[in-house]
mmCIF file of C-alpha atoms (C1' of nucleotides) in Angstrom:
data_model
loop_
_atom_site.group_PDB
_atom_site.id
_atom_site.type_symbol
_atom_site.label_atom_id
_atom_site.label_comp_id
_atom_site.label_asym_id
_atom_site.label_seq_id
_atom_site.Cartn_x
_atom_site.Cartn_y
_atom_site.Cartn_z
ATOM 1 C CA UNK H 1 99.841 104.167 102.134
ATOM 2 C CA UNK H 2 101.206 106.262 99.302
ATOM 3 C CA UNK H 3 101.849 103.524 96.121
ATOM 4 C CA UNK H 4 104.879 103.127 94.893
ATOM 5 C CA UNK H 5 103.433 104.957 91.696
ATOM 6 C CA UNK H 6 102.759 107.938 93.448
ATOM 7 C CA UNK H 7 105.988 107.846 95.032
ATOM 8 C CA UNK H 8 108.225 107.290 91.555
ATOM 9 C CA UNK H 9 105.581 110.189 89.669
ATOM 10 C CA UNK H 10 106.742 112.333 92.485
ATOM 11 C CA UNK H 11 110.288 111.943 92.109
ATOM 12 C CA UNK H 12 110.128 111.705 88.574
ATOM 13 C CA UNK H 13 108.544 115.106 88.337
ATOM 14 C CA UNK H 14 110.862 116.785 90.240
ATOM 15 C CA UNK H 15 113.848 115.435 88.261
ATOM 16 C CA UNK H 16 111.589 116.798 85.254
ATOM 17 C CA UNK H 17 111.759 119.987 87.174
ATOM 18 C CA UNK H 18 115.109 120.193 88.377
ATOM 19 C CA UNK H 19 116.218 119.512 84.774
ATOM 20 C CA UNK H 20 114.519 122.592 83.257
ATOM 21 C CA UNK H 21 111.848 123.277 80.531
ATOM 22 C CA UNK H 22 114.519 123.903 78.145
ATOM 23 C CA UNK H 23 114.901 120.671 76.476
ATOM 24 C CA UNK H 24 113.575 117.134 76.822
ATOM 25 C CA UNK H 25 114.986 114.497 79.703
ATOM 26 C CA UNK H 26 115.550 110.947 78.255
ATOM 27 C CA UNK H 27 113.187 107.943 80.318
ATOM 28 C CA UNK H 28 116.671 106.457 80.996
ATOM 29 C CA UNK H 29 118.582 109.663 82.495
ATOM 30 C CA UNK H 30 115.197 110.061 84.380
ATOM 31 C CA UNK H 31 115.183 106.656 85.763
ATOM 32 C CA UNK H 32 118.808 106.254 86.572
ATOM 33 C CA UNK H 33 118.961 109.978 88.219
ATOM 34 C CA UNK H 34 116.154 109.036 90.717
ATOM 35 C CA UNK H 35 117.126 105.483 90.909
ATOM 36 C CA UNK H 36 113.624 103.991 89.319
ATOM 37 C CA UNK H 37 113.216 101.156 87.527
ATOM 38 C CA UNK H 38 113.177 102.115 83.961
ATOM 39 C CA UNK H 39 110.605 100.161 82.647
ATOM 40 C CA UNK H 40 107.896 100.843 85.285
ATOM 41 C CA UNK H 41 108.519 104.171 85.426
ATOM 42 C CA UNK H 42 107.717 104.332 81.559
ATOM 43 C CA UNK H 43 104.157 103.428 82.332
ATOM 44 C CA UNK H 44 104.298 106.119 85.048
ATOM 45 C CA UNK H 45 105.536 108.680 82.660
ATOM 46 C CA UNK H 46 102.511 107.666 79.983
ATOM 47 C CA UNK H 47 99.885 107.839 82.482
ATOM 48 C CA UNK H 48 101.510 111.705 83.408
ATOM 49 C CA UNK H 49 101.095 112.334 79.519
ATOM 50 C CA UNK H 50 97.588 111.473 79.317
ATOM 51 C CA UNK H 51 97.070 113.535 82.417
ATOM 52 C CA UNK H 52 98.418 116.716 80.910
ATOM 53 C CA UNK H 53 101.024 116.891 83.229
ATOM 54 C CA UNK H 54 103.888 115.951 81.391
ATOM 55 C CA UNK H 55 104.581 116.167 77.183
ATOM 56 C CA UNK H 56 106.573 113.871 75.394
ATOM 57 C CA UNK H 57 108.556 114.304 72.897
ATOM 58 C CA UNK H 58 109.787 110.769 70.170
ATOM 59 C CA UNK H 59 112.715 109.689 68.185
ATOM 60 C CA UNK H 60 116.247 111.565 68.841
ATOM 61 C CA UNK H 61 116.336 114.261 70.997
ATOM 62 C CA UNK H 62 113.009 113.422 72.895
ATOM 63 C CA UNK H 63 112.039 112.324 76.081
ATOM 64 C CA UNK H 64 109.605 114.499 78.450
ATOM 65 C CA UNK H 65 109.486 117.672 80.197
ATOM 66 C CA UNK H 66 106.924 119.348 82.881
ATOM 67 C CA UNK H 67 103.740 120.681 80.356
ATOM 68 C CA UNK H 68 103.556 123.517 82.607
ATOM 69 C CA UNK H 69 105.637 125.652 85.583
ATOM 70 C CA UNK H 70 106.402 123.278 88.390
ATOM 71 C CA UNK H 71 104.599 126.031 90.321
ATOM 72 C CA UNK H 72 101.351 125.142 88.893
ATOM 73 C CA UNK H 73 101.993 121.091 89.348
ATOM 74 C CA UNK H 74 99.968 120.108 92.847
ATOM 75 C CA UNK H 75 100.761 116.917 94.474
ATOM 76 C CA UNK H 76 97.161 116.429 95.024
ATOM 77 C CA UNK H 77 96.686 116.214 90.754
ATOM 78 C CA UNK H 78 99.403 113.483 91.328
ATOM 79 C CA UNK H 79 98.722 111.545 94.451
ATOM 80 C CA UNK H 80 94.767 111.684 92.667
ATOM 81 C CA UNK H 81 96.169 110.348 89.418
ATOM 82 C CA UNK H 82 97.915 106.857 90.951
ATOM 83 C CA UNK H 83 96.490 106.091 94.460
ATOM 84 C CA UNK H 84 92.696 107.511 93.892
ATOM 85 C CA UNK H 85 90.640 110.002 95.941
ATOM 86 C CA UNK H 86 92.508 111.420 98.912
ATOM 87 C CA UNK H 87 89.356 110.584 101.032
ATOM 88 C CA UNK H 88 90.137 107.380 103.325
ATOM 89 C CA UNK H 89 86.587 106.564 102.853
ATOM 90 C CA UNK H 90 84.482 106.984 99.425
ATOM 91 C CA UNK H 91 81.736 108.703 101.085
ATOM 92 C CA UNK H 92 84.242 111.225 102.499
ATOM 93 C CA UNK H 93 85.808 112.266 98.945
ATOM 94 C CA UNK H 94 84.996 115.672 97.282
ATOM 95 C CA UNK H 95 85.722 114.816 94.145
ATOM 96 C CA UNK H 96 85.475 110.973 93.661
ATOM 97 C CA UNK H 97 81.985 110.481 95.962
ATOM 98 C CA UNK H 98 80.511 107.372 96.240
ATOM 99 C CA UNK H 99 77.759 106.346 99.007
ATOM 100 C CA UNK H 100 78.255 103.458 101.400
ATOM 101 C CA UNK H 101 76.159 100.803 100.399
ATOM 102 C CA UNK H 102 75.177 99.491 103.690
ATOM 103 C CA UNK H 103 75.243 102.379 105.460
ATOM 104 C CA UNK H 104 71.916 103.858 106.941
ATOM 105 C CA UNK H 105 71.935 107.109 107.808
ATOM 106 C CA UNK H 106 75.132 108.852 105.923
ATOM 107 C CA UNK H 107 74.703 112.594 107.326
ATOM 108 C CA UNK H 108 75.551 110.725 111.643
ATOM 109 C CA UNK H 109 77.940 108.430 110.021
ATOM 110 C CA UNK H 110 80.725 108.553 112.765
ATOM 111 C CA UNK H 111 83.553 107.049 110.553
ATOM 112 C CA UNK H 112 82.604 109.878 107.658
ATOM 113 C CA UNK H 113 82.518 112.366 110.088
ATOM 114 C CA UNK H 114 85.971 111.726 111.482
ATOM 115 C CA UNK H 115 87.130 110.998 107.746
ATOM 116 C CA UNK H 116 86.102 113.693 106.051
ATOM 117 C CA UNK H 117 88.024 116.050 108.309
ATOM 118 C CA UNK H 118 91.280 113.543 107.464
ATOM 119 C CA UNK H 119 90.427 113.835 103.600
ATOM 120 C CA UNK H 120 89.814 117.994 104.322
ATOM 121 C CA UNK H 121 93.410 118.411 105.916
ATOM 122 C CA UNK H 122 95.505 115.872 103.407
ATOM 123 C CA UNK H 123 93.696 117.975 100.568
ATOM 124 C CA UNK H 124 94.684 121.439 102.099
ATOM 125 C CA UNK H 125 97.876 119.788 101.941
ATOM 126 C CA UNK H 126 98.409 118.198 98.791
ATOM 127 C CA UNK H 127 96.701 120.238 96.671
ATOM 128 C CA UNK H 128 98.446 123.650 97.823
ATOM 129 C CA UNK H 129 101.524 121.995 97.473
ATOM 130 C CA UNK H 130 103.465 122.411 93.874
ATOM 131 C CA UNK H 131 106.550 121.077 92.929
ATOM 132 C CA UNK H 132 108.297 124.213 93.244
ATOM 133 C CA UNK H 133 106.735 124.570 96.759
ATOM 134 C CA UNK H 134 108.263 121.074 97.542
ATOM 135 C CA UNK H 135 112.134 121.604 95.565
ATOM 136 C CA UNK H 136 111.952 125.010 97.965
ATOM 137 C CA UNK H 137 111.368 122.726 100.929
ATOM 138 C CA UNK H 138 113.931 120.757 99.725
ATOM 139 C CA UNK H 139 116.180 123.190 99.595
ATOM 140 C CA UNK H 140 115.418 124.546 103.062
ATOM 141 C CA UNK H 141 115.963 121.282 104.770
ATOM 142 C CA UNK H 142 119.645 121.053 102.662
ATOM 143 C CA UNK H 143 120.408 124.287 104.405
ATOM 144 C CA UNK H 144 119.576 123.593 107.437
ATOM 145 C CA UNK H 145 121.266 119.977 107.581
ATOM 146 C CA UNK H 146 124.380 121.206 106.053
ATOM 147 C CA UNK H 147 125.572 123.379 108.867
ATOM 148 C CA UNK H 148 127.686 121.233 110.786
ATOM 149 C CA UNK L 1 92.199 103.565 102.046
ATOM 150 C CA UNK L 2 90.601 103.190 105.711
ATOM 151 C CA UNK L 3 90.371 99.117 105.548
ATOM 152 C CA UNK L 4 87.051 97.634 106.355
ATOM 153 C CA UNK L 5 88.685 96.268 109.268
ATOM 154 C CA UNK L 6 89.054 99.730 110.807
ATOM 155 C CA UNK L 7 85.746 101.169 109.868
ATOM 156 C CA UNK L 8 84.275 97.865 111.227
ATOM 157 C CA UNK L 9 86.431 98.653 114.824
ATOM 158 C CA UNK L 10 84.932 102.155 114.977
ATOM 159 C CA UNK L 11 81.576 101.265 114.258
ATOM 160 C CA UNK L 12 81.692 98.327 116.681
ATOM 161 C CA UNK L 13 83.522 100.588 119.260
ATOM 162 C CA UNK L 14 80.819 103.121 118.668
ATOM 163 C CA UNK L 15 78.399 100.914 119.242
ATOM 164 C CA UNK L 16 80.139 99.625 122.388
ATOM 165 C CA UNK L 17 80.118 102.976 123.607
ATOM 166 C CA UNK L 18 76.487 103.844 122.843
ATOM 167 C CA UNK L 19 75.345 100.619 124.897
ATOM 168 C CA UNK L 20 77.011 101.418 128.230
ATOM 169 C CA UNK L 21 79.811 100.342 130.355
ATOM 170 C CA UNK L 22 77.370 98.473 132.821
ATOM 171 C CA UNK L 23 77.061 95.097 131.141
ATOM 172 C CA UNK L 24 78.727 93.332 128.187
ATOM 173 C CA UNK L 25 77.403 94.150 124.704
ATOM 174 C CA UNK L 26 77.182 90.251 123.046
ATOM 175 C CA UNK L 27 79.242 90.053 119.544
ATOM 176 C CA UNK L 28 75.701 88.603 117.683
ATOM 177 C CA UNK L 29 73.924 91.647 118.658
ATOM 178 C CA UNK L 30 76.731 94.248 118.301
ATOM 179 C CA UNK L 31 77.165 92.476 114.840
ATOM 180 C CA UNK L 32 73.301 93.268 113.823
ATOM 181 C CA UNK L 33 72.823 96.365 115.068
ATOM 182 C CA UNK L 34 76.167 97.775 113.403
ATOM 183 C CA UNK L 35 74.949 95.531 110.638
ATOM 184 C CA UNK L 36 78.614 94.147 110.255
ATOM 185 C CA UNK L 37 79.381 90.060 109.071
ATOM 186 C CA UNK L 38 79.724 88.406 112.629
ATOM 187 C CA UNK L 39 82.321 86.183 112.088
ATOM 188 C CA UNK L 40 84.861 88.986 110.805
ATOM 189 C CA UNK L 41 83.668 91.043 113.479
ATOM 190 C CA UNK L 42 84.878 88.423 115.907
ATOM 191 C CA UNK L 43 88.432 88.778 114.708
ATOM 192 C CA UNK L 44 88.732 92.733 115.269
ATOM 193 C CA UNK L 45 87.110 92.294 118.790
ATOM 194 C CA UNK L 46 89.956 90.056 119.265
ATOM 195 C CA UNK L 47 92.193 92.080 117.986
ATOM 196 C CA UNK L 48 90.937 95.358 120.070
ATOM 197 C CA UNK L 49 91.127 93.004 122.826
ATOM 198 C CA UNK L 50 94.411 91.959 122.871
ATOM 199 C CA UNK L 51 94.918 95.686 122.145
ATOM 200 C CA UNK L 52 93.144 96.430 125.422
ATOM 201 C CA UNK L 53 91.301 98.822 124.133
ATOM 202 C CA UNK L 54 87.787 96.574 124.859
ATOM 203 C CA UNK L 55 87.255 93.445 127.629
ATOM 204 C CA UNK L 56 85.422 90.154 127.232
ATOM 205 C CA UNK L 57 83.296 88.519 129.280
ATOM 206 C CA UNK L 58 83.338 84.513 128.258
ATOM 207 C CA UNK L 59 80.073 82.449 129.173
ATOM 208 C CA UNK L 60 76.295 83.485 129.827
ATOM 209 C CA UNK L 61 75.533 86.997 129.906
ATOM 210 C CA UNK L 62 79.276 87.275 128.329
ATOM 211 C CA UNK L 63 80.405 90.121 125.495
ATOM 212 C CA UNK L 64 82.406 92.759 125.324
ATOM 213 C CA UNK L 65 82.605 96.470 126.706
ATOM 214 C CA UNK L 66 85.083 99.355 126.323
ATOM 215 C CA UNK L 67 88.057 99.050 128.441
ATOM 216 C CA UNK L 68 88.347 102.610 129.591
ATOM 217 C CA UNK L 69 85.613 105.757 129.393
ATOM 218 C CA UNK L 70 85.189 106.614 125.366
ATOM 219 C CA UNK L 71 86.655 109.743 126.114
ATOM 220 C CA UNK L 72 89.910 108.251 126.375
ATOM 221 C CA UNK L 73 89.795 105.893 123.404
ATOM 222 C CA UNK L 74 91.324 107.637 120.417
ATOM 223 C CA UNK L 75 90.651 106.540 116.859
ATOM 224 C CA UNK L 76 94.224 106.807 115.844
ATOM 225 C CA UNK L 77 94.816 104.110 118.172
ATOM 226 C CA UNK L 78 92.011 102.146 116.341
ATOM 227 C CA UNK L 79 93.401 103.215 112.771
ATOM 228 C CA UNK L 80 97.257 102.265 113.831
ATOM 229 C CA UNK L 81 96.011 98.780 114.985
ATOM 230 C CA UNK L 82 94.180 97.943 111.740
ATOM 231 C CA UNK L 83 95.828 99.868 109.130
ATOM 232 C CA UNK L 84 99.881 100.083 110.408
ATOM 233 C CA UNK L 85 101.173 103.549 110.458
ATOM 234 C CA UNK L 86 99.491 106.482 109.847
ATOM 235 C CA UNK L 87 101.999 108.158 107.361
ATOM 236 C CA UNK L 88 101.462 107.538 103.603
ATOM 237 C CA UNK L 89 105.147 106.534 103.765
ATOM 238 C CA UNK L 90 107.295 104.234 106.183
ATOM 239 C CA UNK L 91 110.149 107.440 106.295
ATOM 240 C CA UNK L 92 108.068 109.601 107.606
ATOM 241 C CA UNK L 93 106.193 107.587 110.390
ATOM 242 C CA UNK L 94 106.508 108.692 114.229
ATOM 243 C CA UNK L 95 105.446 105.937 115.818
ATOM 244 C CA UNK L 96 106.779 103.288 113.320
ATOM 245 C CA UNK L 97 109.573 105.061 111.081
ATOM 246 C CA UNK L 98 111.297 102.914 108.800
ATOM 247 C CA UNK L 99 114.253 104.180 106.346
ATOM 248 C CA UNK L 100 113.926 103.619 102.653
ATOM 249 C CA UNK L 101 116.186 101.500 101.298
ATOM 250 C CA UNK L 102 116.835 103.552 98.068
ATOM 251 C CA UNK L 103 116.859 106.680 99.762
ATOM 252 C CA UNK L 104 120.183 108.240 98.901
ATOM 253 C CA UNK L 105 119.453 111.388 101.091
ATOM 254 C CA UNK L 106 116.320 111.445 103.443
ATOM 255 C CA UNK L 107 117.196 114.613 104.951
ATOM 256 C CA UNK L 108 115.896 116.624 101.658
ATOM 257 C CA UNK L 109 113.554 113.932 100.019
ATOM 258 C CA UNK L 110 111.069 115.671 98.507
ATOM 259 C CA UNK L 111 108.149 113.137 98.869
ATOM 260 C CA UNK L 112 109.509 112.131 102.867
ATOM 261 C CA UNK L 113 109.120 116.374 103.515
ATOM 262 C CA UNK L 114 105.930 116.943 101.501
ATOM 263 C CA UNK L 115 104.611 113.477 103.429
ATOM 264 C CA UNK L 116 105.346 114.344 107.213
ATOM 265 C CA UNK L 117 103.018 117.210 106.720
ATOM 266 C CA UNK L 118 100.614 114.606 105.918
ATOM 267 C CA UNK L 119 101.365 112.527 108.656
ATOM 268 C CA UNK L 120 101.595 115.099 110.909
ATOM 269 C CA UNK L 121 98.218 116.512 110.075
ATOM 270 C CA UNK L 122 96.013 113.333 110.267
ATOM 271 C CA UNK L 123 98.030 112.033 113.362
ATOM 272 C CA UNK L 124 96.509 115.792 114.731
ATOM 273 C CA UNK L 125 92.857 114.460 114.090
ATOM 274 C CA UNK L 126 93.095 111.296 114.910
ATOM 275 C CA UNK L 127 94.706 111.267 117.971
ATOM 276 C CA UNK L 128 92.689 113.798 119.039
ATOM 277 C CA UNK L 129 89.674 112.202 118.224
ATOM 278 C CA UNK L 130 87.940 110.281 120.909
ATOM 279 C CA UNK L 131 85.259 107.976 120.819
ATOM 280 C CA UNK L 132 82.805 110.306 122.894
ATOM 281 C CA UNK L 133 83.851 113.176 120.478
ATOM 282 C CA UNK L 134 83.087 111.091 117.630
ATOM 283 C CA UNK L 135 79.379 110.235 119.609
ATOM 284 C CA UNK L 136 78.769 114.323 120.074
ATOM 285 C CA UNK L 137 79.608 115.121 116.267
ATOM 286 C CA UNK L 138 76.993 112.388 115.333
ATOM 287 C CA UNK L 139 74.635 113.955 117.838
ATOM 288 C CA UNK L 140 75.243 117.479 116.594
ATOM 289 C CA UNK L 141 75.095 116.545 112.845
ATOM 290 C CA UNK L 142 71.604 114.873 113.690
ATOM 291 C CA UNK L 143 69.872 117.833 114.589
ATOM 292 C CA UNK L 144 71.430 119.948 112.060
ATOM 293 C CA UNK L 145 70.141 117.345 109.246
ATOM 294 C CA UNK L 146 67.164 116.833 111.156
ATOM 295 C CA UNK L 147 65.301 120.896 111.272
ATOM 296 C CA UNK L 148 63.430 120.428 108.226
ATOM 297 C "C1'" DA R 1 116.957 104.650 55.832
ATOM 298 C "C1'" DT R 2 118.252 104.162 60.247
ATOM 299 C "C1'" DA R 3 118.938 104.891 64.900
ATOM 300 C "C1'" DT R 4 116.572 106.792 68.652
ATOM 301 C "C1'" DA R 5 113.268 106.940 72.062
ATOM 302 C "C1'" DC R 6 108.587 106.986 73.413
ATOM 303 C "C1'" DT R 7 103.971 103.853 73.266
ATOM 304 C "C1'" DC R 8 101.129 100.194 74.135
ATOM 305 C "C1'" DT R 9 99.510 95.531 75.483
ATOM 306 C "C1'" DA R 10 100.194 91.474 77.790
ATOM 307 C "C1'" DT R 11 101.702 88.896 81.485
ATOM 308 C "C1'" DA R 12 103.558 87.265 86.030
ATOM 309 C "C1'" DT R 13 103.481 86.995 90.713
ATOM 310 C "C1'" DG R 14 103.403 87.849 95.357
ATOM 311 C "C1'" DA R 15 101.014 90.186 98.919
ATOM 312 C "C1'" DT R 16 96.972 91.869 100.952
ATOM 313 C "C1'" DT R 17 92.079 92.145 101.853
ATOM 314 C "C1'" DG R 18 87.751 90.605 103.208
ATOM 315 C "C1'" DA R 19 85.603 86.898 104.693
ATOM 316 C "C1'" DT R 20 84.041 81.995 106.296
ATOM 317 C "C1'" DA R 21 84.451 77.428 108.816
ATOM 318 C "C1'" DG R 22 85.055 74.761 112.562
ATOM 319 C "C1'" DA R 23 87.144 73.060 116.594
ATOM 320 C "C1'" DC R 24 88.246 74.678 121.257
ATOM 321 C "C1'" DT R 25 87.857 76.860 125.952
ATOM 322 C "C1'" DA R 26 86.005 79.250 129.830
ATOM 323 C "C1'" DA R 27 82.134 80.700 132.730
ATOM 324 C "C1'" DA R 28 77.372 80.537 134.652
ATOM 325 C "C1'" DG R 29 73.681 78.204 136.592
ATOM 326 C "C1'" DG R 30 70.909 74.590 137.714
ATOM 327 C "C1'" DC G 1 78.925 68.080 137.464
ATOM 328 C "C1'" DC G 2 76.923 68.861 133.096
ATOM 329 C "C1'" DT G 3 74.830 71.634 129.829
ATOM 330 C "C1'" DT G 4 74.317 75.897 127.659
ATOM 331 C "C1'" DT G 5 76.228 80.055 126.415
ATOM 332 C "C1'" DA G 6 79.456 82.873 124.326
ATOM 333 C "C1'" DG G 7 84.058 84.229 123.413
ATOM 334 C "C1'" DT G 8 88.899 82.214 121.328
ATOM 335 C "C1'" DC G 9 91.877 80.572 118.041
ATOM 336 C "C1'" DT G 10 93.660 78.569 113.684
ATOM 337 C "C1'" DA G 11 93.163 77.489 109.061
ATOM 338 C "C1'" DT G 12 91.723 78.416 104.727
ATOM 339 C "C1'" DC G 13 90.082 80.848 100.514
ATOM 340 C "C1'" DA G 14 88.805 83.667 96.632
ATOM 341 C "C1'" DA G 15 89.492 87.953 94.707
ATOM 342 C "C1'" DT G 16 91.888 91.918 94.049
ATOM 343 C "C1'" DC G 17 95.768 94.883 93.789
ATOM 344 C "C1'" DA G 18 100.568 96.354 93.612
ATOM 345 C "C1'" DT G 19 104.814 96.016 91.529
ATOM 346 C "C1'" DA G 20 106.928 95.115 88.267
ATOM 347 C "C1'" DT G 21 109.035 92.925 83.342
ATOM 348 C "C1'" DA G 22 108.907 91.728 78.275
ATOM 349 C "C1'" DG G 23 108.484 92.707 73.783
ATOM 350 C "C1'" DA G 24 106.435 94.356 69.698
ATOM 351 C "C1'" DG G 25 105.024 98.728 67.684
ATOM 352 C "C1'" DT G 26 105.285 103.736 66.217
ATOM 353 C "C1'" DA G 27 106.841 108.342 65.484
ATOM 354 C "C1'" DT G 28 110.774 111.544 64.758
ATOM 355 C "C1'" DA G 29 115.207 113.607 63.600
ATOM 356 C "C1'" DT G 30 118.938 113.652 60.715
#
DNA sequence: ATATACTCTATATGATTGATAGACTAAAGG
DNA sequence: CCTTTAGTCTATCAATCATATAGAGTATAT
């Protein structure tokens, strides 16, 4: 299951994006706009900042914007950031590995093997996916369902 | 996350499936040779019982076998059981879809599209994945690992 | 200075996870 | 039958995690 975190940081971003890297969005326009709860989503936001992802700005006139094109933003960095490794198992994840304690003989594990092909196809996904890639989709799908 | 309960089914399943479908596979020996805690194991074999995906035998020379050939026993039937839906969110579940209740249009959500690829692509593996096919990677990964 | 708006730490709490205990029931076999 | 064997079912529990909320603190613009 994605985590609500995840979920809001997703949104959030691509209010960020929608908004433009012309000027900085206010927590509270952010959070009303995607229909977050403020406060939460402030802890959201910070842990974006220390990322890199986002940049902040204080006092009148801040609030945050993307810290780079929402083409180079991956849901993977994201979904990483909040929920963990994408692996379902820890000795299926590239880049967060950890061995099975009990397990005996890792390289026939039947569970890895069947998980590591999961984790291989959710990170094809996530991490070729940008939020420009998903506002496009977006965008697609509006098309598509407004013809009635 | 793959809960313990569901690596615990597929180890026990795979265990199942190694002994044979002549007689029943007792839940004390299944438990030590999968090296899983007994007692918790006795609640998923309940579970994957009233599932029907496994039988019981109650009484001397009792236990449990698969309930069909592991060819036909699919781990995203194992997963689903354990774990709920296989879709990181409810909105974009198949075989369990459930609406957000914030959602103000689902049609062009951004996380609900970027998601359902998600979905779409584990649901591939998993339901795809049989028992048997998860015995013949384990059997093809142990003679790769074992030419040295 | 002062209002604005982000920053940080603490806390609550309810659900879920992983696991254990023990009483109960059905079947086999003498 | 009656005893042994082995699965069945319910209750409980500790620990962890997820989802927030509160409030004091800090930097910035004007």
């Amino acid at each position: 299951m994605l985590s609500k975190k995840s979920k809001y940081a997703i949104k959030a971003l691509l209010g960020l994006a929608e908004h433009g890297s012309d000027e900085p969005m206010r927590i509270a326009d952010l959070a009303r706009q995607e229909s977050l709860p403020q406060k939460f989503l402030e802890l959201i936001l910070l842990d974006l900042r220390n990322a890199g992802v986002v940049q902040s700005r204080k006092g009148k006139g801040g609030g945050y914007l993307l810290a780079r094109p929402a083409e180079r933003i991956m849901l993977g960095q994201v979904v990483r950031l909040f929920d963990g490794p994408l692996a379902p198992v820890p000795c299926a994840s590239q880049t967060a590995y950890v061995p099975c304690a009990d397990c005996a003989d890792e390289a026939t594990c039947g569970v890895r093997l069947a998980m590591k092909e999961v984790r291989d196809a959710t990170a094809r996904i996530l991490d070729q996916t940008s939020l420009a890639a998903v506002r496009r989709k977006q965008a697609a799908a509006a098309r598509k369902g407004g013809r009635s």
